[in-house]
Coordinates of C-alpha atoms and ligand atoms in Angstrom, one line a residue:
M1 CA 0.0 -0.3 0.0
P2 CA 1.6 3.3 -0.5
P3 CA 2.1 5.7 2.7
I4 CA -1.1 6.8 3.4
D5 CA -0.5 10.6 3.3
Q6 CA -0.5 10.2 -0.3
S7 CA -3.6 8.9 -0.4
P8 CA -6.6 10.9 -2.3
A9 CA -8.4 10.5 1.4
W10 CA -5.4 12.2 3.5
K11 CA -5.4 14.7 0.2
A12 CA -8.7 15.6 0.8
L13 CA -8.7 16.1 4.3
E14 CA -5.7 17.9 4.1
Q15 CA -8.1 20.6 1.9
H16 CA -10.7 20.4 3.7
A17 CA -8.1 21.8 6.9
T18 CA -7.9 24.9 4.9
D19 CA -11.5 25.0 3.9
L20 CA -12.5 24.8 7.3
A21 CA -10.2 27.2 9.2
D22 CA -12.1 29.8 9.0
S23 CA -15.0 28.9 10.7
P24 CA -14.7 28.3 14.5
M25 CA -16.2 26.6 16.8
R26 CA -18.1 29.3 18.0
D27 CA -19.8 30.0 14.7
L28 CA -20.5 26.5 14.3
F29 CA -22.5 25.9 17.3
E30 CA -24.1 29.3 16.3
Q31 CA -25.0 27.8 12.7
D32 CA -26.3 24.7 13.9
P33 CA -28.8 24.5 17.4
A34 CA -28.4 20.4 17.7
R35 CA -24.8 20.2 17.5
G36 CA -24.4 20.0 20.4
Q37 CA -26.7 16.2 20.2
R38 CA -25.5 15.8 16.7
F39 CA -22.3 14.6 17.6
T40 CA -22.8 12.7 20.1
L41 CA -22.6 9.0 20.6
E42 CA -23.8 6.9 23.8
Q43 CA -22.4 3.3 25.1
C44 CA -21.7 1.0 27.7
G45 CA -22.3 3.6 30.1
I46 CA -20.4 6.2 28.8
Y47 CA -22.2 9.4 26.6
L48 CA -19.3 11.2 24.7
D49 CA -19.9 14.4 23.7
Y50 CA -17.8 15.6 20.7
S51 CA -19.7 18.4 19.5
K52 CA -16.8 21.2 20.3
N53 CA -14.3 19.8 17.9
R54 CA -13.4 21.8 14.8
I55 CA -15.7 19.3 12.5
T56 CA -18.5 19.1 10.5
E57 CA -20.3 16.5 9.3
Q58 CA -17.5 16.5 5.8
T59 CA -14.8 16.1 8.3
L60 CA -16.1 12.8 9.7
G61 CA -16.9 12.0 6.1
L62 CA -13.5 12.3 5.2
L63 CA -11.9 11.1 8.1
I64 CA -14.1 7.8 7.9
G65 CA -12.7 7.5 4.3
L66 CA -9.4 7.7 5.6
A67 CA -9.8 4.6 8.6
E68 CA -11.2 2.8 4.9
T69 CA -8.1 3.9 3.0
A70 CA -6.2 1.9 6.0
D71 CA -7.8 -0.8 5.7
L72 CA -9.2 -0.3 9.4
V73 CA -12.1 -2.8 9.3
S74 CA -9.9 -5.5 8.1
W75 CA -7.0 -5.4 10.4
R76 CA -9.9 -4.9 13.2
D77 CA -10.6 -8.4 12.1
R78 CA -7.2 -9.9 11.4
M79 CA -6.7 -8.9 15.0
V80 CA -9.7 -11.0 16.8
R81 CA -9.3 -14.1 14.2
G82 CA -5.8 -14.2 15.9
D83 CA -3.3 -13.3 13.4
R84 CA -0.1 -11.9 13.9
V85 CA -0.9 -8.3 13.7
N86 CA 2.1 -8.1 16.5
N87 CA 4.5 -8.7 13.3
T88 CA 7.7 -7.3 14.2
E89 CA 7.6 -9.8 17.5
D90 CA 5.0 -12.2 15.5
R91 CA 2.4 -12.8 18.0
A92 CA -1.4 -12.4 18.1
V93 CA -2.6 -9.5 19.8
L94 CA -5.9 -11.3 22.2
H95 CA -6.6 -9.0 25.1
M96 CA -10.0 -8.9 24.1
A97 CA -9.8 -12.7 24.8
L98 CA -9.5 -12.2 28.3
R99 CA -12.5 -10.0 29.0
N100 CA -14.8 -12.5 26.4
R101 CA -18.1 -12.9 28.2
G102 CA -19.9 -14.2 25.1
P103 CA -19.6 -17.0 22.4
R104 CA -17.0 -15.4 20.7
E105 CA -14.1 -17.8 19.1
Y106 CA -10.0 -16.7 19.9
R107 CA -8.2 -18.7 18.3
V108 CA -3.9 -18.9 18.4
D109 CA -2.9 -20.9 15.7
G110 CA -6.0 -23.0 15.9
R111 CA -5.9 -23.7 19.0
D112 CA -9.4 -22.2 21.6
V113 CA -7.5 -20.1 24.0
M114 CA -10.9 -19.5 26.0
P115 CA -10.3 -23.2 28.5
D116 CA -7.0 -21.5 29.6
I117 CA -7.9 -17.9 30.2
R118 CA -11.2 -19.5 32.3
S119 CA -9.1 -22.0 34.3
V120 CA -6.4 -19.3 35.4
L121 CA -8.8 -17.0 36.2
D122 CA -11.0 -19.8 38.5
R123 CA -7.6 -19.8 40.1
M124 CA -7.2 -16.1 40.4
S125 CA -11.0 -15.7 41.8
A126 CA -10.0 -19.1 44.4
F127 CA -7.3 -17.4 45.8
S128 CA -8.3 -13.8 46.1
E129 CA -11.5 -15.1 47.7
A130 CA -9.3 -17.3 50.3
V131 CA -7.0 -13.9 51.1
R132 CA -10.0 -11.7 51.6
S133 CA -11.8 -13.6 53.9
G134 CA -8.5 -14.9 55.5
R135 CA -8.6 -18.5 55.0
W136 CA -4.8 -18.1 53.7
L137 CA -2.6 -17.5 56.2
G138 CA 0.8 -16.3 56.5
H139 CA 4.0 -18.5 57.4
T140 CA 2.7 -17.7 61.7
G141 CA -0.5 -18.4 60.6
Q142 CA -1.8 -14.6 61.5
C143 CA -4.5 -13.0 57.8
I144 CA -2.8 -11.6 55.6
T145 CA -3.4 -7.5 55.4
D146 CA -1.0 -6.1 53.0
V147 CA -0.3 -6.8 49.3
V148 CA 2.5 -5.2 48.2
S149 CA 2.6 -6.1 44.3
I150 CA 5.9 -5.4 42.2
G151 CA 6.1 -4.7 38.8
I152 CA 6.4 -1.8 36.7
G153 CA 5.2 -0.2 33.1
G154 CA 1.8 -2.6 31.9
S155 CA 2.8 -4.7 35.3
S156 CA 1.9 -2.1 37.1
L157 CA 0.1 0.5 35.7
G158 CA -3.0 -1.0 35.3
P159 CA -3.9 -2.4 38.0
K160 CA -2.5 0.5 40.5
M161 CA -5.3 2.8 38.1
V162 CA -7.7 0.6 38.6
C163 CA -7.4 -0.5 42.2
E164 CA -7.1 3.3 42.9
A165 CA -9.8 4.2 40.4
L166 CA -12.6 1.2 42.6
R167 CA -10.8 3.0 45.7
A168 CA -14.3 3.2 46.9
Y169 CA -15.3 -0.9 46.6
Q170 CA -12.1 -1.5 48.4
S171 CA -12.6 -3.6 51.5
P172 CA -10.6 -1.6 54.1
D173 CA -9.4 -5.0 56.2
L174 CA -6.5 -5.9 52.7
R175 CA -4.3 -3.1 51.8
V176 CA -2.8 -2.9 48.4
Q177 CA -0.1 -1.1 47.4
F178 CA 2.2 -0.9 44.2
V179 CA 6.0 -1.0 44.0
S180 CA 7.3 -0.2 40.5
N181 CA 10.1 2.6 40.7
V182 CA 14.2 0.7 41.2
D183 CA 15.0 3.9 43.5
G184 CA 14.5 2.1 46.9
A185 CA 13.2 5.1 48.4
Q186 CA 10.2 3.9 47.4
L187 CA 9.7 -0.1 48.8
A188 CA 12.5 0.9 51.7
Q189 CA 9.5 3.6 52.8
L190 CA 6.4 0.9 52.3
L191 CA 8.4 -2.2 53.6
A192 CA 8.6 0.5 56.9
T193 CA 4.9 0.6 57.5
L194 CA 4.0 -3.2 57.0
Q195 CA 5.1 -6.7 58.9
P196 CA 6.4 -10.0 56.9
A197 CA 3.7 -12.2 59.5
T198 CA 0.9 -10.1 57.3
T199 CA 2.2 -9.3 53.8
L200 CA 1.5 -11.2 50.9
F201 CA 4.0 -9.9 47.7
V202 CA 2.2 -10.2 44.1
V203 CA 5.7 -10.3 41.4
A204 CA 4.5 -9.2 38.3
S205 CA 6.3 -9.6 35.7
K206 CA 5.8 -11.0 31.5
T207 CA 9.4 -11.3 31.3
F208 CA 10.1 -12.0 34.9
T209 CA 14.0 -10.9 33.2
T210 CA 13.0 -6.4 34.4
Q211 CA 15.5 -5.2 36.1
E212 CA 13.9 -2.7 38.4
T213 CA 11.2 -5.6 39.2
L214 CA 13.9 -8.2 39.7
T215 CA 15.8 -5.9 42.1
N216 CA 12.6 -4.8 44.4
A217 CA 11.3 -8.5 44.1
R218 CA 14.6 -9.9 45.9
S219 CA 14.9 -7.2 48.2
A220 CA 11.5 -7.6 49.4
R221 CA 12.3 -11.5 50.0
Q222 CA 15.0 -10.7 51.5
W223 CA 12.9 -8.6 54.0
C224 CA 10.8 -11.6 54.2
L225 CA 13.2 -14.3 55.0
D226 CA 15.2 -11.5 57.4
G227 CA 11.3 -11.3 59.4
L228 CA 10.3 -14.4 58.9
G229 CA 13.3 -16.6 58.4
G230 CA 13.9 -19.9 56.6
D231 CA 12.7 -20.4 52.8
A232 CA 9.4 -22.3 53.6
A233 CA 8.1 -18.6 54.3
I234 CA 8.4 -17.6 50.8
A235 CA 5.5 -20.1 49.4
R236 CA 2.8 -18.6 52.4
H237 CA 4.4 -15.2 51.1
F238 CA 4.8 -14.8 47.5
V239 CA 3.3 -15.1 44.6
A240 CA 4.2 -14.6 40.8
V241 CA 2.3 -13.2 37.3
S242 CA 4.5 -14.4 34.3
T243 CA 4.6 -15.9 31.0
N244 CA 7.9 -17.0 32.2
R245 CA 7.6 -20.2 34.9
T246 CA 11.1 -21.1 34.6
A247 CA 12.6 -17.7 35.7
V248 CA 10.0 -17.7 38.4
V249 CA 10.9 -21.1 39.0
E250 CA 14.3 -19.9 39.5
F251 CA 13.6 -16.6 41.8
G252 CA 12.0 -19.3 44.4
I253 CA 8.8 -18.9 44.1
D254 CA 6.2 -22.4 43.8
P255 CA 4.9 -22.5 40.5
E256 CA 2.2 -23.6 42.3
N257 CA 2.0 -20.2 43.3
M258 CA 2.2 -19.0 39.4
F259 CA -0.5 -17.5 37.5
E260 CA 0.1 -17.5 34.1
F261 CA -0.6 -15.7 31.0
W262 CA 0.2 -15.6 27.1
D263 CA 2.8 -13.8 24.7
W264 CA -0.1 -13.1 23.1
V265 CA -1.5 -10.3 25.8
G266 CA 1.1 -7.1 25.3
G267 CA 2.5 -5.9 29.0
R268 CA 0.5 -2.5 28.1
Y269 CA -3.0 -4.4 27.4
S270 CA -2.6 -7.3 30.3
L271 CA -4.5 -6.1 33.4
W272 CA -7.3 -8.5 32.4
S273 CA -5.1 -11.1 32.5
A274 CA -3.8 -12.4 35.7
I275 CA -1.5 -8.9 36.0
G276 CA -5.1 -7.8 37.3
L277 CA -4.7 -10.3 40.4
P278 CA -4.2 -6.9 42.6
V279 CA -7.4 -5.5 41.3
A280 CA -9.0 -9.0 42.5
L281 CA -7.5 -9.3 45.7
A282 CA -8.7 -5.3 46.0
V283 CA -12.0 -5.3 45.1
G284 CA -12.7 -8.6 45.7
N285 CA -13.4 -11.0 41.9
E286 CA -17.4 -10.4 41.8
C287 CA -15.9 -6.8 41.4
F288 CA -12.8 -7.8 38.7
E289 CA -14.9 -9.7 36.9
Q290 CA -17.6 -6.6 36.2
L291 CA -14.4 -4.7 35.1
L292 CA -14.0 -7.1 32.3
A293 CA -17.8 -7.4 31.4
G294 CA -17.6 -3.5 30.8
A295 CA -14.5 -3.9 28.5
Y296 CA -16.4 -6.9 27.0
E297 CA -19.2 -4.8 26.0
M298 CA -16.8 -2.5 24.4
D299 CA -15.5 -4.8 22.6
E300 CA -18.2 -5.8 20.8
H301 CA -19.3 -2.4 20.1
F302 CA -15.9 -1.5 18.8
I303 CA -16.5 -4.7 16.4
A304 CA -19.9 -4.7 15.8
A305 CA -20.9 -0.7 15.3
P306 CA -20.5 1.0 11.9
L307 CA -17.2 3.0 11.9
E308 CA -19.7 6.3 12.2
N309 CA -21.0 5.5 15.1
N310 CA -18.3 3.6 16.9
M311 CA -17.1 5.6 19.5
P312 CA -13.6 4.2 19.8
V313 CA -13.2 4.8 16.1
I314 CA -14.7 8.2 16.6
L315 CA -12.3 9.5 19.0
A316 CA -9.0 8.5 17.2
L317 CA -10.3 9.8 13.9
L318 CA -10.7 12.7 16.0
G319 CA -7.1 12.1 17.1
V320 CA -5.8 11.7 13.5
W321 CA -7.4 14.9 13.1
Y322 CA -5.6 17.4 14.5
S323 CA -2.3 15.5 14.7
N324 CA -1.9 15.1 11.1
F325 CA -4.4 18.4 9.7
A326 CA -4.4 20.3 12.6
H327 CA -0.7 20.5 13.8
S328 CA -1.8 19.8 17.8
H329 CA 0.7 16.7 18.8
T330 CA -0.7 16.8 22.2
L331 CA -3.1 15.0 24.4
A332 CA -4.3 16.1 27.7
V333 CA -6.6 13.8 29.8
I334 CA -8.2 15.6 32.9
P335 CA -10.7 13.1 34.9
Y336 CA -12.7 15.1 37.3
D337 CA -12.3 12.8 39.6
Q338 CA -9.2 12.3 42.0
N339 CA -9.6 8.2 42.3
L340 CA -8.7 8.3 38.5
R341 CA -5.9 10.2 39.3
F342 CA -3.2 7.2 37.8
L343 CA -5.5 6.8 34.2
P344 CA -3.2 9.6 32.4
A345 CA -0.1 8.1 33.6
Y346 CA -1.9 4.7 32.5
L347 CA -2.9 6.3 29.1
Q348 CA 0.6 7.4 28.9
Q349 CA 2.8 4.2 28.4
A350 CA -0.6 2.6 26.6
D351 CA -0.8 5.3 24.0
M352 CA 3.1 6.5 23.5
E353 CA 4.8 2.7 24.1
S354 CA 2.0 1.8 21.6
N355 CA 2.2 4.3 18.9
G356 CA 5.2 6.6 19.7
K357 CA 6.7 4.8 16.2
R358 CA 8.5 6.5 13.1
V359 CA 8.6 3.6 10.6
T360 CA 5.3 1.9 9.5
R361 CA 4.8 -1.8 10.7
D362 CA 6.7 -2.9 7.3
G363 CA 9.7 -0.9 8.8
V364 CA 9.1 2.5 5.8
A365 CA 9.8 6.5 7.7
V366 CA 7.3 7.8 8.2
D367 CA 6.1 11.3 6.7
Y368 CA 3.7 12.1 9.2
Q369 CA 3.2 13.0 12.8
T370 CA 2.1 9.9 14.6
G371 CA 1.1 9.0 18.5
P372 CA 0.2 12.8 20.7
V373 CA 2.4 13.7 24.0
V374 CA 0.0 12.1 26.1
W375 CA -0.6 13.9 30.4
G376 CA -3.0 14.9 32.4
Q377 CA -3.9 15.3 36.1
P378 CA -7.3 15.5 38.0
G379 CA -10.2 18.2 37.3
T380 CA -10.1 20.9 39.4
D381 CA -6.0 20.8 40.5
A382 CA -5.3 21.0 36.6
Q383 CA -7.2 24.1 36.1
H384 CA -4.7 25.6 39.1
S385 CA -1.6 24.5 37.2
F386 CA -1.6 23.8 33.1
F387 CA -5.0 24.8 31.9
Q388 CA -3.6 28.7 31.7
L389 CA -1.3 27.2 28.5
I390 CA -4.4 25.3 27.1
H391 CA -6.3 28.5 27.1
Q392 CA -3.9 31.4 26.1
G393 CA -0.7 29.1 24.9
T394 CA 0.5 29.2 21.5
R395 CA 0.5 25.4 21.2
L396 CA -3.2 23.5 20.3
V397 CA -3.9 20.9 23.0
Q398 CA -6.6 18.4 22.7
T399 CA -8.2 18.0 25.8
D400 CA -10.3 14.8 27.3
F401 CA -12.9 15.7 29.9
I402 CA -14.0 12.5 31.7
L403 CA -16.5 13.3 34.3
P404 CA -18.1 11.1 36.3
L405 CA -22.1 12.4 36.9
R406 CA -22.1 10.8 40.5
S407 CA -19.4 10.3 43.1
H408 CA -19.0 7.7 45.8
Y409 CA -18.5 10.3 48.0
A410 CA -21.4 11.8 49.4
L411 CA -20.2 15.4 50.9
T412 CA -22.5 17.8 50.2
G413 CA -21.9 20.7 47.7
H414 CA -18.6 19.2 46.0
H415 CA -19.8 17.2 43.5
D416 CA -22.2 19.6 41.5
K417 CA -18.8 22.1 42.0
L418 CA -17.0 19.5 40.0
I419 CA -19.4 19.3 37.8
A420 CA -19.4 23.4 37.2
N421 CA -15.9 23.5 37.1
C422 CA -15.7 20.5 34.3
L423 CA -18.2 21.6 32.3
A424 CA -17.1 25.5 32.1
Q425 CA -13.3 24.8 31.0
A426 CA -14.7 23.0 28.4
Q427 CA -17.1 25.5 27.3
A428 CA -14.5 28.1 27.8
L429 CA -12.0 26.3 25.8
M430 CA -14.4 25.8 22.7
Q431 CA -15.9 29.8 22.8
G432 CA -13.2 31.8 24.1
R433 CA -13.8 35.4 24.9
T434 CA -13.4 37.7 21.7
A435 CA -12.3 41.4 22.4
A436 CA -15.5 42.7 22.5
E437 CA -16.8 40.8 25.2
A438 CA -13.4 41.3 27.0
R439 CA -13.6 45.1 26.2
A440 CA -17.1 45.2 27.8
E441 CA -16.4 42.8 31.2
L442 CA -13.3 45.8 31.7
E443 CA -15.7 48.9 31.3
E444 CA -18.6 46.6 33.9
H445 CA -15.6 46.6 36.4
G446 CA -15.0 50.7 36.1
F447 CA -11.8 50.0 34.3
D448 CA -10.9 53.3 32.1
A449 CA -10.1 53.5 28.8
A450 CA -5.9 53.3 29.2
A451 CA -6.1 50.5 31.4
I452 CA -8.4 48.7 29.1
Q453 CA -6.1 49.6 26.5
R454 CA -3.3 47.8 28.2
L455 CA -5.0 44.7 30.0
L456 CA -6.8 43.9 26.9
P457 CA -4.6 41.4 24.8
H458 CA -4.5 39.5 28.2
R459 CA -7.9 39.0 29.1
V460 CA -9.1 37.6 24.8
F461 CA -9.1 34.1 24.8
P462 CA -9.1 32.6 21.0
G463 CA -11.3 29.4 21.8
N464 CA -11.4 27.4 19.3
R465 CA -9.4 24.9 21.4
P466 CA -11.6 21.2 21.2
S467 CA -12.2 19.1 23.6
N468 CA -14.2 15.7 24.4
L469 CA -16.4 15.2 26.8
L470 CA -16.8 11.2 28.2
L471 CA -19.5 11.3 30.8
L472 CA -19.6 8.6 32.9
D473 CA -22.9 7.5 34.7
Q474 CA -20.1 6.5 38.0
V475 CA -17.4 5.2 38.3
T476 CA -18.1 1.5 38.9
P477 CA -16.2 -1.8 37.5
T478 CA -18.1 -2.4 34.5
V479 CA -18.0 1.6 33.3
L480 CA -14.5 1.4 34.2
G481 CA -13.8 -1.3 31.6
A482 CA -15.5 0.6 29.2
L483 CA -13.2 3.2 29.3
I484 CA -10.2 1.6 29.4
A485 CA -11.0 -0.7 26.0
L486 CA -12.7 2.6 24.9
Y487 CA -9.0 3.6 24.6
E488 CA -7.6 0.9 24.2
H489 CA -9.6 1.0 21.1
K490 CA -8.8 4.1 19.9
I491 CA -5.3 3.5 20.1
F492 CA -5.6 0.6 18.0
V493 CA -7.8 2.2 15.5
Q494 CA -5.0 5.4 15.2
G495 CA -1.9 2.5 14.9
V496 CA -3.7 1.2 11.7
V497 CA -3.9 4.7 9.8
W498 CA -1.0 5.8 10.6
G499 CA 0.6 2.5 9.5
L500 CA 2.3 1.4 12.8
D501 CA 2.7 -2.1 14.7
S502 CA 1.4 -0.8 18.0
F503 CA 1.8 -3.6 20.2
D504 CA 5.4 -3.9 20.3
Q505 CA 7.6 -1.4 22.1
W506 CA 11.9 -1.2 20.3
G507 CA 12.0 2.0 21.8
V508 CA 12.9 0.9 25.3
E509 CA 15.8 -1.7 24.5
L510 CA 18.4 1.0 23.7
G511 CA 18.5 2.4 27.3
K512 CA 18.2 -1.1 29.3
Q513 CA 20.8 -2.2 27.3
L514 CA 23.1 0.5 27.8
A515 CA 21.8 0.7 31.3
S516 CA 23.7 -2.6 32.0
E517 CA 26.7 -2.0 30.4
I518 CA 26.8 1.5 32.7
L519 CA 25.8 -0.5 36.0
G520 CA 29.0 -3.1 34.8
D521 CA 31.2 -0.1 35.1
L522 CA 29.6 0.7 38.7
E523 CA 29.7 -2.8 40.2
R524 CA 33.6 -3.1 38.8
A525 CA 34.5 0.1 39.6
S526 CA 35.8 1.0 36.6
C527 CA 34.5 3.2 33.4
S528 CA 34.7 1.4 30.2
P529 CA 36.6 2.6 27.8
G530 CA 34.6 4.1 24.2
L531 CA 32.1 5.8 26.5
D532 CA 31.1 9.2 25.3
S533 CA 33.2 12.4 26.8
S534 CA 29.6 13.3 29.1
T535 CA 28.9 9.9 29.8
A536 CA 32.3 9.1 30.9
G537 CA 32.4 11.7 33.0
L538 CA 29.5 11.1 34.7
V539 CA 30.4 7.9 35.5
R540 CA 33.0 9.2 37.2
R541 CA 31.6 11.2 39.2
S542 CA 29.0 8.9 40.3
L543 CA 32.0 6.1 41.4
A544 CA 33.9 8.9 43.0
A545 CA 31.0 9.2 44.8
K546 CA 30.5 5.6 46.3
E547 CA 33.9 6.4 47.7
Ligands
F6P601 O1 9.1 -0.5 29.4 C1 9.4 -1.9 28.5 C2 8.3 -3.3 29.3 O2 8.7 -3.9 28.5 C3 7.1 -2.6 28.7 O3 6.4 -2.8 27.9 C4 6.3 -3.9 30.2 O4 5.1 -3.3 30.2 C5 7.1 -3.2 30.7 O5 8.7 -3.2 30.5 C6 7.0 -4.4 32.7 O6 7.8 -5.7 31.6 P1 7.9 -6.7 32.1 O7 6.4 -7.3 32.6 O8 8.2 -8.3 31.7 O9 8.2 -7.0 33.7

């Protein structure tokens, strides 16, 4: 296939972007009173209002045409069919099978994967219920009160985000916490608050070779041995989640205490697998199953809905529109929900590790922008830090607002204020404030002509800044599952349009390799010849600090 940016569909969008440049959203809203209803979709407990985008019906039609040119439907079907769509790693991509709740078949090399999935889910359920009910006892016969999940990247960000998002569903009798950083501060500070006799470690690593995770796991094991004596303690205080049985056994964890998953589950798509064990421990298996069910509903929508009514497809194409036709290369994700505070970090990996690529799946360098820079933090805090730039800065930022209509917390008056702030931000970004409006306001406040002249440029908001608003009924396990699956599919669709393999992550390898060489230098207390002068100088300084 010729490069997507050479296609007639791409060229038509370029022309359309020029044509639409003189139609700010404010005008589009005035011209069409039904716009706020027209550009909406509702699915799986999520109401998506995408009317505050620089689009018309024609834009959407052209974007759908681009998706068709990129063969989206065929790629989606290939993924569902178990084809090796992760071509650089020669792997199928079947995280959807992990949450399959219906009759759909998922096969890898002709083999039905559902029996293995169900068997691991059953083991997770039995284990999490045993720990939660107090039937699983530690080495000294005490119940487990604290779980520490040790993992990094996809083996941590997903479960950590979900546990926090579902905090209202957690039992106070079992605290679940996460350690990811190899910086000993994280583990040491946490261990200082725990007792070995009542702590369970979940070592989560797809490969079971990740330096950070193994270093933390070894230190945790030593802490456990120091506190409880004998290797027998490990069997009651360590479980593993991995695809690598040999490495788990080598580490000293009983394979009976290992929960398996498979190479067709990408790390950043793995929270639905046994990597979700901390979630089942934190909120119970029933809630974990509801999370899977919500994702399944979104999967079925993604698989079946026509492109123009397909929520992940629409969200993805809007992102393509800004990245490739409106010079916007950054996406702010702003949940108006404190417990969704780890969602931006989760989406950073999901999106940037998937689509932060510069060559197509065939290895050809692209000539267009691919994945955006993803960032964010919860509103209303975000309003008081970086929103200034989104409103009046020189960069065009795409913003996704995520707003639950009902809170789990009953403090009077708080939730109305949260809703009002979120809706107001989206409104302000869209409509801005003209010079005439700003002038009228200053006059109303009694400013004299000279002051108005001076202040006016600062008080004007250009507006026409795009946002999506994702209204959730409430952050329940089901709705959360659907929300995460929505973003997963959105990322997939964008990867297809850009021609990428969204399921590999070669870009993280070089740093890992060089770190292990530098670590060798630090451990041998010598600086390898051939290092560049900057790195050599920094290594020497690091060695000097150890003396
Ligand atoms: O950062 C690279 C990466 O391979 C991620 O893709 C993955 O989620 C993470 O490291 C952790 O890997 P593992 O689960 O094998 O420890």
